[in-house]
mmCIF file of C-alpha atoms and ligand atoms in Angstrom:
data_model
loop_
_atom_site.group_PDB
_atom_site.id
_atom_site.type_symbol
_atom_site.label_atom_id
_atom_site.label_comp_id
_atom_site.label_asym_id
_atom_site.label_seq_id
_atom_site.Cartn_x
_atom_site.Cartn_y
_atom_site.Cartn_z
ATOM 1 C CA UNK A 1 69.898 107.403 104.670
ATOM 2 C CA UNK A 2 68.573 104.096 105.248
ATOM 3 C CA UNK A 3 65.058 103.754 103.772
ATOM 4 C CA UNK A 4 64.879 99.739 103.897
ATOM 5 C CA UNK A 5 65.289 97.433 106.359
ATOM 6 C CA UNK A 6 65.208 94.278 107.376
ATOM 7 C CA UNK A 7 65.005 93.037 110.806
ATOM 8 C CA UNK A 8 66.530 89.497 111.512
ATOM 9 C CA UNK A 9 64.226 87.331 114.408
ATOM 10 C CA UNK A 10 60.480 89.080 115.157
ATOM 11 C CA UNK A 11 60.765 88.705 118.751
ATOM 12 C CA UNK A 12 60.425 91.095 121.996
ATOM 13 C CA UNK A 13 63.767 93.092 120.828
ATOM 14 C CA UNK A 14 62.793 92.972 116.795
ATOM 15 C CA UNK A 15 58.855 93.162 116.347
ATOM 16 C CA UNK A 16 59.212 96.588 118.189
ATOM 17 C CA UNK A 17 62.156 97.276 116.169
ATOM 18 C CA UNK A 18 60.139 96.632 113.298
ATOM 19 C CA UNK A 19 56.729 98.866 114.465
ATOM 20 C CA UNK A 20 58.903 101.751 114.898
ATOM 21 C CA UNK A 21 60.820 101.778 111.743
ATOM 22 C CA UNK A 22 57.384 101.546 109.848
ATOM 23 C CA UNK A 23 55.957 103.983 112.020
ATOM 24 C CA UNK A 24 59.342 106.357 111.007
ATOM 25 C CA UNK A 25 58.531 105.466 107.083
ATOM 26 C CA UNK A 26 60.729 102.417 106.061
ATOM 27 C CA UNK A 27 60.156 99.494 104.073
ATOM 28 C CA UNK A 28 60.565 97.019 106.121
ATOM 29 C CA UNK A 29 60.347 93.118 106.199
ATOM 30 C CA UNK A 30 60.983 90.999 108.985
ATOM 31 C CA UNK A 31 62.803 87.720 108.362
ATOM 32 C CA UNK A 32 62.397 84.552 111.157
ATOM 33 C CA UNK A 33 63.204 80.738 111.392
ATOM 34 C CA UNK A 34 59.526 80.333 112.734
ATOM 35 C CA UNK A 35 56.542 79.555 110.366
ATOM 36 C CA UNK A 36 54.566 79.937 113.477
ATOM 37 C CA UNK A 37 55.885 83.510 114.264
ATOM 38 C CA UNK A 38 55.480 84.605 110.557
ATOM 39 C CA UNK A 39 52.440 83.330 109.870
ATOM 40 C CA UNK A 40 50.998 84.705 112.902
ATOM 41 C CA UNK A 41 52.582 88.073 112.195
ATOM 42 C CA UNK A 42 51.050 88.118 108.457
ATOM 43 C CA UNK A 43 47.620 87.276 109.937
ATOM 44 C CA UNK A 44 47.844 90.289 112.204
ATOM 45 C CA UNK A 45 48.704 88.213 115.394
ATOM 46 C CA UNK A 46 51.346 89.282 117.724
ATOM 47 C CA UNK A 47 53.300 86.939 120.004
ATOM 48 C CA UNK A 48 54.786 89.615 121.910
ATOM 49 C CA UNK A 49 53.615 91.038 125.125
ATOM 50 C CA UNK A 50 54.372 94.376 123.932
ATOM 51 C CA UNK A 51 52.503 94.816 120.912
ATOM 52 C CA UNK A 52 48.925 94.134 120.747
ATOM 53 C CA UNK A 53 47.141 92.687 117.372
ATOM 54 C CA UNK A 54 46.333 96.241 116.651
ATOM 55 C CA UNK A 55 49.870 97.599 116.394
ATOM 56 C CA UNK A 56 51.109 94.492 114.397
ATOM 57 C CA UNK A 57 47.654 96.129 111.909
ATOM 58 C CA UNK A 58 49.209 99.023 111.691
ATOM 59 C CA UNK A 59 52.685 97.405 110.536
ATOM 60 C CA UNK A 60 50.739 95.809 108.211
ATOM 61 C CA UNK A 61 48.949 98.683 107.017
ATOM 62 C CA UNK A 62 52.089 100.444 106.656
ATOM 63 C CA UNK A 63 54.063 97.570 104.431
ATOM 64 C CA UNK A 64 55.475 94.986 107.231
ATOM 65 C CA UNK A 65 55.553 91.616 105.820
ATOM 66 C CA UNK A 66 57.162 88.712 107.963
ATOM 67 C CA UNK A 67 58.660 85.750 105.826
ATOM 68 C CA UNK A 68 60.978 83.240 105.846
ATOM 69 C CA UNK A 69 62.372 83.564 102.680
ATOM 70 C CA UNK A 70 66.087 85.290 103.156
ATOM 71 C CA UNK A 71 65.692 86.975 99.754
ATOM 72 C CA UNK A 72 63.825 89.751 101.817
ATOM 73 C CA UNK A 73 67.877 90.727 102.317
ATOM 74 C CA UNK A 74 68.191 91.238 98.967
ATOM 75 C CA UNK A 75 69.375 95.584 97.860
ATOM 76 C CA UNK A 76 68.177 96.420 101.644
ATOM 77 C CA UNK A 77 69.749 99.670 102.693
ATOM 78 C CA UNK A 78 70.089 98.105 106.398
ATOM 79 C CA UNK A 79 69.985 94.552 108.395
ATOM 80 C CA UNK A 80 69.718 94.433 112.009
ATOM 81 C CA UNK A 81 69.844 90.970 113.639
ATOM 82 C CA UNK A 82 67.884 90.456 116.718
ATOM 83 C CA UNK A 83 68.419 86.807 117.142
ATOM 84 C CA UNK A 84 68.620 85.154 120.548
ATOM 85 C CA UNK A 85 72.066 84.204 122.528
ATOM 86 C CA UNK A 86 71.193 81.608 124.874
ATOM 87 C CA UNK A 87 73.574 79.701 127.047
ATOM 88 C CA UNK A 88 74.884 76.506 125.608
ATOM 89 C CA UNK A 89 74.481 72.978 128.196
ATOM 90 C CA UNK A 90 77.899 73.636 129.433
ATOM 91 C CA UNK A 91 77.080 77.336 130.199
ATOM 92 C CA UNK A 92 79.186 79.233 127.658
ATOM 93 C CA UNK A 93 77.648 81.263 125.216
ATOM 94 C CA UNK A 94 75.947 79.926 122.228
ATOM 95 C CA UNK A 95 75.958 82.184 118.860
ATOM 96 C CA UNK A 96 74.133 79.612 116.694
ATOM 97 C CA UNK A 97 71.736 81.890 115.443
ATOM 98 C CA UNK A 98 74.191 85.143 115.168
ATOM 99 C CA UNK A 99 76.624 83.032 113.094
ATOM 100 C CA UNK A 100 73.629 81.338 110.935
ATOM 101 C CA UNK A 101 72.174 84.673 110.767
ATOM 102 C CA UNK A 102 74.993 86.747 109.760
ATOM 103 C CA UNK A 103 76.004 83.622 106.920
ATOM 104 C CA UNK A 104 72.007 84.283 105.560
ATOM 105 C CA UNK A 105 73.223 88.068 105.487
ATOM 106 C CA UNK A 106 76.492 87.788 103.806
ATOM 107 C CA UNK A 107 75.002 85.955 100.890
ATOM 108 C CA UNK A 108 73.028 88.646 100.175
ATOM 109 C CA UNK A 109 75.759 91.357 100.861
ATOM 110 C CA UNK A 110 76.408 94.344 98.916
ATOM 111 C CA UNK A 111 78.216 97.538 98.885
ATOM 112 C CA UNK A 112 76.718 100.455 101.239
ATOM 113 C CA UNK A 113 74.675 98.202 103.493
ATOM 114 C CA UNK A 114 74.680 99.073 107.134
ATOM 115 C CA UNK A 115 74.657 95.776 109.537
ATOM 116 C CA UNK A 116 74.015 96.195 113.149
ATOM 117 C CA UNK A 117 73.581 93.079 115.875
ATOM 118 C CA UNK A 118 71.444 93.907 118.349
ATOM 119 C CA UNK A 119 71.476 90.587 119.765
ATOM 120 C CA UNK A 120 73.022 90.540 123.412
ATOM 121 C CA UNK A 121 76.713 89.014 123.731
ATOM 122 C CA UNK A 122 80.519 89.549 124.937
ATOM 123 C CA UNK A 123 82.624 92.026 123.822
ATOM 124 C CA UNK A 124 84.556 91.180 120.270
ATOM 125 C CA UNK A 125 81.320 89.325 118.931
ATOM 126 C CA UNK A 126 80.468 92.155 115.845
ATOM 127 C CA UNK A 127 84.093 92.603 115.385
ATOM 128 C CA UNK A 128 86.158 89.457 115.425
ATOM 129 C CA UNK A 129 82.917 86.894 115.187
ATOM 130 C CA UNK A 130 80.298 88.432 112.816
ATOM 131 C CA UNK A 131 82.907 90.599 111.045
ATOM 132 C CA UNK A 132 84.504 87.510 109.210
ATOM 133 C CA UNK A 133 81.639 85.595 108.140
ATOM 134 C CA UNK A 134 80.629 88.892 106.567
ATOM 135 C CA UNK A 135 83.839 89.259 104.613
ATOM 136 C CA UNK A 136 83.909 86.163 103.893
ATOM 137 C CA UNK A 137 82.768 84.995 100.338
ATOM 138 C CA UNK A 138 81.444 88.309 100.116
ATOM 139 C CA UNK A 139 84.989 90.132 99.353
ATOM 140 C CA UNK A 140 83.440 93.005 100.709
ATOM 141 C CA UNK A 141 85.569 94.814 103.618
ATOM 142 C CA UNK A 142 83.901 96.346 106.801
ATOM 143 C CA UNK A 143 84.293 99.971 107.274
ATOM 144 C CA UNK A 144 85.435 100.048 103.917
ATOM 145 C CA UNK A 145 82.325 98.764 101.800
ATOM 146 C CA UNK A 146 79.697 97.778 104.184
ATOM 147 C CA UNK A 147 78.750 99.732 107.788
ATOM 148 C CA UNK A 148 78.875 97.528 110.631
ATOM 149 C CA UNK A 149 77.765 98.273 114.144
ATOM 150 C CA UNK A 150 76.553 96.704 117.597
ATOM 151 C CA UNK A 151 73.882 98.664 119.177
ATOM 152 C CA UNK A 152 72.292 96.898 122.567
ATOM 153 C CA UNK A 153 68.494 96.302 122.783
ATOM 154 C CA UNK A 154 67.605 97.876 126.379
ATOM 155 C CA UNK A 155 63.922 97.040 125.726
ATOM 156 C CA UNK A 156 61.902 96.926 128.922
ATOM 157 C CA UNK A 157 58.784 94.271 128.646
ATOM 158 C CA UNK A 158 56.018 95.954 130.426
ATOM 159 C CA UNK A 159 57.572 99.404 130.762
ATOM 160 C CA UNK A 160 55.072 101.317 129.532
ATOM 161 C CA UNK A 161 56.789 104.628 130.451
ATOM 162 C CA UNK A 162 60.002 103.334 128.669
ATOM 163 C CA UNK A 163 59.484 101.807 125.553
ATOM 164 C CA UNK A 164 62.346 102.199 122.436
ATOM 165 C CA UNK A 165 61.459 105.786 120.911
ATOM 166 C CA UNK A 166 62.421 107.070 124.574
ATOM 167 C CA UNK A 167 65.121 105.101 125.780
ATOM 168 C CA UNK A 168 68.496 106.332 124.664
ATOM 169 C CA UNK A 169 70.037 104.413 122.266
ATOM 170 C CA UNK A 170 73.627 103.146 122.245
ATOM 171 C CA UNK A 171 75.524 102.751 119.149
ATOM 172 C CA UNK A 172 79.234 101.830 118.659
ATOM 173 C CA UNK A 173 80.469 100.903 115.247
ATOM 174 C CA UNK A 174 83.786 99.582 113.424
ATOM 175 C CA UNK A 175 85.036 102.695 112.464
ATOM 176 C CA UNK A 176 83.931 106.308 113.235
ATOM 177 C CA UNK A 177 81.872 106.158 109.708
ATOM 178 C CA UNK A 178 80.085 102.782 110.850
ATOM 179 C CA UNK A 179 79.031 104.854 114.468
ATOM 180 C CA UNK A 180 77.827 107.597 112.323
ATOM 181 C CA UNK A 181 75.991 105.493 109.739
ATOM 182 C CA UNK A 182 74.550 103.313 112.677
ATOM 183 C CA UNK A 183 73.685 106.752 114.798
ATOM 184 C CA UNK A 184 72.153 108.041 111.138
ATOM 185 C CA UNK A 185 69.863 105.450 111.380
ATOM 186 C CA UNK A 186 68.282 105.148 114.779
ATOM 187 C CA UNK A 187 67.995 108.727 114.659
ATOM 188 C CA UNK A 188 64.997 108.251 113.080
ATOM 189 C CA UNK A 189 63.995 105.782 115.312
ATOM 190 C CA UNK A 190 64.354 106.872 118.746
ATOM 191 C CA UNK A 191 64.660 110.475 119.772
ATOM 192 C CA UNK A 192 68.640 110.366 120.882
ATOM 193 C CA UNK A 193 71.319 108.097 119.949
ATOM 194 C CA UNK A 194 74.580 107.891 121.997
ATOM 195 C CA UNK A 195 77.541 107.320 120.028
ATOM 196 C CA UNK A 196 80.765 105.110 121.883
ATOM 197 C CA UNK A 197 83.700 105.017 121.084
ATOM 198 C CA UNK A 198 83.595 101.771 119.371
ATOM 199 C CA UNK A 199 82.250 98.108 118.967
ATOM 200 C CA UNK A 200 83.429 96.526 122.160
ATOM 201 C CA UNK A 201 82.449 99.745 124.355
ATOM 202 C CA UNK A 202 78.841 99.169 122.924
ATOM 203 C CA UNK A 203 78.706 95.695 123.828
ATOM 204 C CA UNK A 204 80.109 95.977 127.026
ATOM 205 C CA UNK A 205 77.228 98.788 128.065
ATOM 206 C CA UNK A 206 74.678 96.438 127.753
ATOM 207 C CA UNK A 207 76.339 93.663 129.720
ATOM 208 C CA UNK A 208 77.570 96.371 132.378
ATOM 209 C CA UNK A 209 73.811 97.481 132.955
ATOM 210 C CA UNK A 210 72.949 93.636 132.980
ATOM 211 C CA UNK A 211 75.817 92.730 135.502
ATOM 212 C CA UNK A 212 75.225 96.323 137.461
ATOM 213 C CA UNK A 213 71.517 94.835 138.128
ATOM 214 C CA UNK A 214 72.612 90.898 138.484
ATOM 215 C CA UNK A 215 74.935 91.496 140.972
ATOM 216 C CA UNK A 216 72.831 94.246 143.033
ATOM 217 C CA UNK A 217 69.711 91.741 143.551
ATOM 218 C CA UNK A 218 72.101 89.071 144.864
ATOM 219 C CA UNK A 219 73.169 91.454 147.399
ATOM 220 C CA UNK A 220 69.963 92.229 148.467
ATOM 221 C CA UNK A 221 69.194 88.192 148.581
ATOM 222 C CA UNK A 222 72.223 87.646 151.088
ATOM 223 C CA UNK A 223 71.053 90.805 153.157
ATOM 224 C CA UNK A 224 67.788 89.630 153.116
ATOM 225 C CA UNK A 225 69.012 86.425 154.629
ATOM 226 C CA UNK A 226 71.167 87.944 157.556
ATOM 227 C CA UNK A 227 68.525 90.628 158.436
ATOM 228 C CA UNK A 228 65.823 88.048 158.941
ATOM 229 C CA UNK A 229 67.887 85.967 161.112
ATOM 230 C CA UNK A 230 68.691 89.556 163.080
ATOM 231 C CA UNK A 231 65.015 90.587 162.881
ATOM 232 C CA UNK A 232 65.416 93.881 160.692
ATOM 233 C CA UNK A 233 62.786 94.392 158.050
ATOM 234 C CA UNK A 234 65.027 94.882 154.843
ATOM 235 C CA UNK A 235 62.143 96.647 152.888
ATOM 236 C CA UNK A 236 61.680 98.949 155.545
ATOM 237 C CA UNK A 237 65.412 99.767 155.319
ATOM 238 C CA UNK A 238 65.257 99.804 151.612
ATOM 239 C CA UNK A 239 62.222 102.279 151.461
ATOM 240 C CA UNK A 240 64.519 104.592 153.942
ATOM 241 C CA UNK A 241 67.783 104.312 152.087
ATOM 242 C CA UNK A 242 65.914 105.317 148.734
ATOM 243 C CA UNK A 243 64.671 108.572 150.009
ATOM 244 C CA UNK A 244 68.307 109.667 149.561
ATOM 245 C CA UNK A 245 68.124 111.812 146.389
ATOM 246 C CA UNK A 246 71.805 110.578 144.567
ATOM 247 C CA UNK A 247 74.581 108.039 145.316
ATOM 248 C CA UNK A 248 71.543 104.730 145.999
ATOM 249 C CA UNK A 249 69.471 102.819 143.459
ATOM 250 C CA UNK A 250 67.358 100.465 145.094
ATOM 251 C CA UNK A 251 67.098 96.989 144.418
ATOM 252 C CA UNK A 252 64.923 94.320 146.520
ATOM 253 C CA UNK A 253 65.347 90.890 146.934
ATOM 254 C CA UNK A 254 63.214 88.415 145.298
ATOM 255 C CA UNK A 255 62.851 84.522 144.787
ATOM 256 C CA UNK A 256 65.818 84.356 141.949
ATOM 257 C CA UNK A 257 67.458 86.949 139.349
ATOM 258 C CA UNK A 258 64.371 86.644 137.031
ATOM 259 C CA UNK A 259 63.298 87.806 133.544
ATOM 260 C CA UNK A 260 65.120 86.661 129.825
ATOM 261 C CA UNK A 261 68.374 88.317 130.427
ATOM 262 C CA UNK A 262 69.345 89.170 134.147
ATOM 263 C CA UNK A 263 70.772 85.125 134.589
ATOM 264 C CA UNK A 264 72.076 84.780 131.096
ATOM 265 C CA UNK A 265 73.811 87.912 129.602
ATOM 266 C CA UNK A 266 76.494 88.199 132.901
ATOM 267 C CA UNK A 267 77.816 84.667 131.790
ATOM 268 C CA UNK A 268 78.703 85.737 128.411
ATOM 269 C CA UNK A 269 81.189 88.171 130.413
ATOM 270 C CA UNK A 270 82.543 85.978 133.022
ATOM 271 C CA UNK A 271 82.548 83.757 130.036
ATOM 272 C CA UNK A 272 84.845 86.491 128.149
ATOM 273 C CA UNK A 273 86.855 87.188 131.656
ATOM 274 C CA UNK A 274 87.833 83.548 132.134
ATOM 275 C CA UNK A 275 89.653 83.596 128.735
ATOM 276 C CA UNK A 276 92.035 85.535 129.959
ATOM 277 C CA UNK A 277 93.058 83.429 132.629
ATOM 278 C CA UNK A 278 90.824 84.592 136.034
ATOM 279 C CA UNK A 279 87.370 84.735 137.102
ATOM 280 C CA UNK A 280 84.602 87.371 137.392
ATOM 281 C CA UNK A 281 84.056 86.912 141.012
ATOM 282 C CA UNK A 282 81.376 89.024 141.422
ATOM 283 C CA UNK A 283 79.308 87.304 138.422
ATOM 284 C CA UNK A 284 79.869 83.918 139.448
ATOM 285 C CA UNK A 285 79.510 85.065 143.403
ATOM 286 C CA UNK A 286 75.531 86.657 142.522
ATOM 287 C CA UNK A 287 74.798 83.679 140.251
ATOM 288 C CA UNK A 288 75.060 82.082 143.459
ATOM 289 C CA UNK A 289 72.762 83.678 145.626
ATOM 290 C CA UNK A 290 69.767 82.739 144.268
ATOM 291 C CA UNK A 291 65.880 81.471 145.410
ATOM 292 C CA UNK A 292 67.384 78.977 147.576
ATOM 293 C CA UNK A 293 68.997 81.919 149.422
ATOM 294 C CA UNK A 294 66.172 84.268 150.218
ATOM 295 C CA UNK A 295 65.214 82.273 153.316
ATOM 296 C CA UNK A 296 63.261 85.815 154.072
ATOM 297 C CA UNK A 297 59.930 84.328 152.067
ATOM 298 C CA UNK A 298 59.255 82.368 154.870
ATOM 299 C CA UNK A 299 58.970 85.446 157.285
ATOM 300 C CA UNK A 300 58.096 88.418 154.728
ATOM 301 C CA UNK A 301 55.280 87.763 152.188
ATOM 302 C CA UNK A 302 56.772 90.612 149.794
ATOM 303 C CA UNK A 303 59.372 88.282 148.868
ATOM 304 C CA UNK A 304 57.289 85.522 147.881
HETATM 305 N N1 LIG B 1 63.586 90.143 125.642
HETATM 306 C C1 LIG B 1 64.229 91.144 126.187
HETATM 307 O O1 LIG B 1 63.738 91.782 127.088
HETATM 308 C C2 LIG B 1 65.604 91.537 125.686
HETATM 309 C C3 LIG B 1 66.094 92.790 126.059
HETATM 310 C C4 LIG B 1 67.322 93.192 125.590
HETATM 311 C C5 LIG B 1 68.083 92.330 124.791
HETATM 312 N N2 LIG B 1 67.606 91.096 124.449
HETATM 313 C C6 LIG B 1 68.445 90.267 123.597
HETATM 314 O O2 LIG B 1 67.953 90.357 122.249
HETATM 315 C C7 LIG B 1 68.135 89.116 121.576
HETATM 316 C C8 LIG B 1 66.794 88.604 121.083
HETATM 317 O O3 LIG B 1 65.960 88.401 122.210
HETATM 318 P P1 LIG B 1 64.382 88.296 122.111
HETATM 319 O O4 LIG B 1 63.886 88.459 123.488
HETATM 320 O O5 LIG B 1 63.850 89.189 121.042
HETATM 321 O O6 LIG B 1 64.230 86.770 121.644
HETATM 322 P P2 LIG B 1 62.889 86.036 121.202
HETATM 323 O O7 LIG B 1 63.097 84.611 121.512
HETATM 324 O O8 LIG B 1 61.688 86.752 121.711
HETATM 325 O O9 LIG B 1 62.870 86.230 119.618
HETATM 326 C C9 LIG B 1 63.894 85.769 118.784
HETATM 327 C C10 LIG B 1 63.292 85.445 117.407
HETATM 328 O O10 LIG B 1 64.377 85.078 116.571
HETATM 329 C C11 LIG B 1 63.978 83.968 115.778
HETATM 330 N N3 LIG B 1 65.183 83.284 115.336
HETATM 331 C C12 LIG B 1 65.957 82.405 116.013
HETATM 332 N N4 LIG B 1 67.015 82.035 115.258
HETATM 333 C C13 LIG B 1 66.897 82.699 114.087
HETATM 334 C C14 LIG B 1 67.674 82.755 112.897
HETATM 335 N N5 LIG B 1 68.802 82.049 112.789
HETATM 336 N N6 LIG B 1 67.250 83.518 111.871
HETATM 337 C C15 LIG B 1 66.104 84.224 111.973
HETATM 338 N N7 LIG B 1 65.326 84.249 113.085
HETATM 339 C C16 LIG B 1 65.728 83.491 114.124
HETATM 340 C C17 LIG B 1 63.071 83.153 116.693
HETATM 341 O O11 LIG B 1 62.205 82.322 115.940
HETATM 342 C C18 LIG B 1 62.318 84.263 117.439
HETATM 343 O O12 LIG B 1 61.107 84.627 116.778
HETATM 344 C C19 LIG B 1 68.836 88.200 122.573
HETATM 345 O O13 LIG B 1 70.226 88.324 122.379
HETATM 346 C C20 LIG B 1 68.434 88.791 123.916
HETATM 347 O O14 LIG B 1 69.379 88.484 124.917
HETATM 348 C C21 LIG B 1 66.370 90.697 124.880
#
């Protein structure tokens, strides 16, 4: 059982990470690139929407320190990196920070450690990109002599009936042992875990729930076009349609496909998709139909 941690990048999908593992009883230590964020963090500050200065006290009080000094990785029982994936210029994915983060982790590798990547990405990232920088050097073999695992961040910024104790928890790891390691370990985080099947199946939940939402505002952003120009009040039709109690989820249209991850994460999959020779239509269709599409602002002040 994992009784250390430490969490790579102290951001909106780690510093949460971080309160509840101290509030579950772990020693844990928080490692970032950012003087700023550390400092901050040490001083009882938080940066992040969802904690308040008193919660980051608490940590605190209960043993979080924030550094920048990687020999916090040093005989931890787990690592979970929570760096960010941003799109590179050209639009592909860019795993600067995964690949620099898991290189900081490798060096520091040894025998029992469970390593999960939390960090948003394609399918085959923990597996065929993170896998071999942590082999590498280290002679240590995955599934054999470390755990590793992907499990997605679904945090919510602002939810405050969802936050990460309540929120089921995917986990997908190398081998069966990783998944049950991995599952071992949130379980005393969040109150249910939900094993896949693997790696890839893990990753691709997160960017399924991420497309699922992408490509369901752009739909309502082209509706929203055609039923102004036929004079039909789309919220009026959306507040109907939602009274139906299975089979619709409603969506509304808006001035873009806001927030940190609705217009990044699909790209890492049509980014994946194109690889293999085609496109993700739908993906690349949505990314389309954006602000300058939801003419309806003019008429409808709700979709200002
Ligand atoms: N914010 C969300 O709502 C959300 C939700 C689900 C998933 N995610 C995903 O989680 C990941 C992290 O997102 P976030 O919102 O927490 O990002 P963030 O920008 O809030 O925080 C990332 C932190 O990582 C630090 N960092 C960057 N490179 C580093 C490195 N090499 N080593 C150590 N620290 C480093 C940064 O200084 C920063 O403090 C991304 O992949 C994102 O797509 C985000």
């Amino acid at each position: 059982m994992a009784r250390s941690l430490t969490i790579i990048g102290l951001g909106y999908v780690g510093l949460p990470l971080a309160r509840e593992a101290c509030r579950s009883g772990l020693d844990v230590r928080g490692l970032d690139v950012s003087n700023a964020v550390v400092d901050g963090l040490n001083r009882g500050v938080s940066h992040v929407d969802d904690l308040d200065d008193g919660d980051v006290a608490e940590m605190l009080r209960l043993g979080f320190t924030a550094t920048t000094d990687t020999s916090c990785l040093e005989a931890v029982d787990a690592v979970v990196i929570c760096v960010p994936t941003p799109l590179s210029d050209d639009g592909t994915p860019d795993l600067s920070a995964v690949e620099s983060a898991a290189k900081i982790i490798a060096e520091h590798l040894r025998p029992g450690t469970l390593v999960v990547l939390e960090s948003t990405t394609y399918p085959g990232t923990t597996g065929e990109f993170v896998r071999p920088i942590l082999e590498e050097g280290t002679g240590l073999v995955a599934g054999e002599d470390f755990h590793l695992a992907y499990s997605p961040e679904r945090i919510d910024p602002g939810n405050e009936r969802y936050g990460l104790r309540n929120t089921p928890k995917v986990v997908g790891g190398l081998t069966a042992r990783c998944t049950d390691a991995a599952a071992e370990f949130y379980s005393e985080l969040v109150d249910e875990v939900v094993p896949t099947v693997g790696l890839r199946e893990a990753e691709l939940a997160k960017l399924l729930e991420n497309t699922y939402r992408h490509v369901n505002i752009a739909l309502m952003n082209e509706m929203a076009v055609f039923c102004h120009e036929l004079g039909i009040d789309l919220w009026a039709s959306i507040e109907a349609a939602k009274t139906k109690p299975f089979g619709f989820h409603a969506f509304y249209p808006g001035p873009g496909v806001g927030g940190h991850c609705i217009p990044i994460d699909p790209n890492y999959l049509s980014w994946v998709v194109r690889s293999l020779g085609y496109r993700f239509r739908f993906v690349e269709l949505a990314g389309g139909l954006r602000a300058d599409a939801c003419l309806c602002r003019q008429a409808n002040p709700r979709c200002a």
